[in-house]
Amino acid sequence: MMKTKGRLRPGADADLTIFDPERVIDRSTYMEPGKYSEGVKFVLVNGIVVVKEGQLQEGINPGHAVRAPYSNITLP
């Protein structure tokens, strides 16, 4: 499942975050863990914009979970 992850080329599915390193700051707290960070301008998931100009785009959910096959999981 990870063979095409994180590569910037046709047929791959990299996720990109475009941010201003001078302005990025985490606003979440233990009491409010869902608060968004500031300074993140764009987020693209599989080439689809999900954050545009710092605003989450409603109703867009292009990603999917990456899961390992159960046979690869070892328990302590």
mmCIF file of C-alpha atoms in Angstrom:
data_model
loop_
_atom_site.group_PDB
_atom_site.id
_atom_site.type_symbol
_atom_site.label_atom_id
_atom_site.label_comp_id
_atom_site.label_asym_id
_atom_site.label_seq_id
_atom_site.Cartn_x
_atom_site.Cartn_y
_atom_site.Cartn_z
ATOM 1 C CA MET A 1 0.000 0.000 0.000
ATOM 2 C CA MET A 2 2.905 2.368 0.577
ATOM 3 C CA LYS A 3 4.594 1.891 -2.813
ATOM 4 C CA THR A 4 3.032 5.061 -4.296
ATOM 5 C CA LYS A 5 2.881 7.158 -1.102
ATOM 6 C CA GLY A 6 4.848 10.375 -0.771
ATOM 7 C CA ARG A 7 6.131 10.630 -4.320
ATOM 8 C CA LEU A 8 5.580 13.611 -6.583
ATOM 9 C CA ARG A 9 5.010 11.954 -9.930
ATOM 10 C CA PRO A 10 2.094 10.837 -12.103
ATOM 11 C CA GLY A 11 0.193 7.944 -10.568
ATOM 12 C CA ALA A 12 1.508 8.565 -7.040
ATOM 13 C CA ASP A 13 -0.553 9.853 -4.130
ATOM 14 C CA ALA A 14 1.509 12.312 -2.111
ATOM 15 C CA ASP A 15 -0.094 14.641 0.404
ATOM 16 C CA LEU A 16 1.308 18.184 0.491
ATOM 17 C CA THR A 17 1.189 20.943 3.090
ATOM 18 C CA ILE A 18 2.149 24.471 2.067
ATOM 19 C CA PHE A 19 2.913 26.693 5.025
ATOM 20 C CA ASP A 20 4.697 29.821 6.168
ATOM 21 C CA PRO A 21 7.394 28.684 8.625
ATOM 22 C CA GLU A 22 7.456 32.158 10.197
ATOM 23 C CA ARG A 23 3.732 31.987 11.034
ATOM 24 C CA VAL A 24 2.995 28.338 11.886
ATOM 25 C CA ILE A 25 1.721 27.983 15.417
ATOM 26 C CA ASP A 26 -0.318 25.282 17.090
ATOM 27 C CA ARG A 27 -3.485 26.659 18.702
ATOM 28 C CA SER A 28 -4.814 23.379 20.093
ATOM 29 C CA THR A 29 -4.832 22.629 23.812
ATOM 30 C CA TYR A 30 -5.740 19.648 25.944
ATOM 31 C CA MET A 31 -9.148 21.222 26.505
ATOM 32 C CA GLU A 32 -9.620 22.166 22.826
ATOM 33 C CA PRO A 33 -7.665 19.601 20.751
ATOM 34 C CA GLY A 34 -9.605 20.363 17.546
ATOM 35 C CA LYS A 35 -8.358 23.951 17.155
ATOM 36 C CA TYR A 36 -6.518 24.469 13.883
ATOM 37 C CA SER A 37 -2.960 25.686 13.568
ATOM 38 C CA GLU A 38 -2.235 29.061 12.027
ATOM 39 C CA GLY A 39 0.145 29.644 9.131
ATOM 40 C CA VAL A 40 -0.903 26.614 7.066
ATOM 41 C CA LYS A 41 -2.022 28.012 3.707
ATOM 42 C CA PHE A 42 -2.845 24.879 1.686
ATOM 43 C CA VAL A 43 -3.169 21.141 2.251
ATOM 44 C CA LEU A 44 -3.572 18.759 -0.693
ATOM 45 C CA VAL A 45 -4.549 15.124 -0.198
ATOM 46 C CA ASN A 46 -4.182 12.961 -3.306
ATOM 47 C CA GLY A 47 -3.939 16.183 -5.315
ATOM 48 C CA ILE A 48 -7.226 17.566 -3.977
ATOM 49 C CA VAL A 49 -7.220 20.832 -2.003
ATOM 50 C CA VAL A 50 -8.692 20.282 1.468
ATOM 51 C CA VAL A 51 -7.354 23.488 3.053
ATOM 52 C CA LYS A 52 -7.375 26.616 0.902
ATOM 53 C CA GLU A 53 -5.955 29.928 2.142
ATOM 54 C CA GLY A 54 -6.016 28.502 5.685
ATOM 55 C CA GLN A 55 -9.679 27.428 5.531
ATOM 56 C CA LEU A 56 -10.850 23.809 5.651
ATOM 57 C CA GLN A 57 -12.965 23.054 2.582
ATOM 58 C CA GLU A 58 -16.271 21.509 3.656
ATOM 59 C CA GLY A 59 -17.393 18.134 2.325
ATOM 60 C CA ILE A 60 -14.042 17.145 0.824
ATOM 61 C CA ASN A 61 -12.609 13.835 2.065
ATOM 62 C CA PRO A 62 -10.189 12.443 -0.544
ATOM 63 C CA GLY A 63 -7.916 10.444 1.775
ATOM 64 C CA HIS A 64 -8.112 6.921 3.092
ATOM 65 C CA ALA A 65 -6.438 5.111 5.964
ATOM 66 C CA VAL A 66 -3.280 3.134 5.358
ATOM 67 C CA ARG A 67 -3.530 -0.162 7.156
ATOM 68 C CA ALA A 68 -1.142 -3.060 7.454
ATOM 69 C CA PRO A 69 -2.411 -6.549 6.771
ATOM 70 C CA TYR A 70 -3.346 -8.345 9.982
ATOM 71 C CA SER A 71 -0.740 -11.027 9.288
ATOM 72 C CA ASN A 72 2.024 -8.377 9.730
ATOM 73 C CA ILE A 73 0.937 -7.333 13.208
ATOM 74 C CA THR A 74 2.784 -8.825 16.162
ATOM 75 C CA LEU A 75 1.443 -8.490 19.668
ATOM 76 C CA PRO A 76 3.702 -8.134 22.724
#
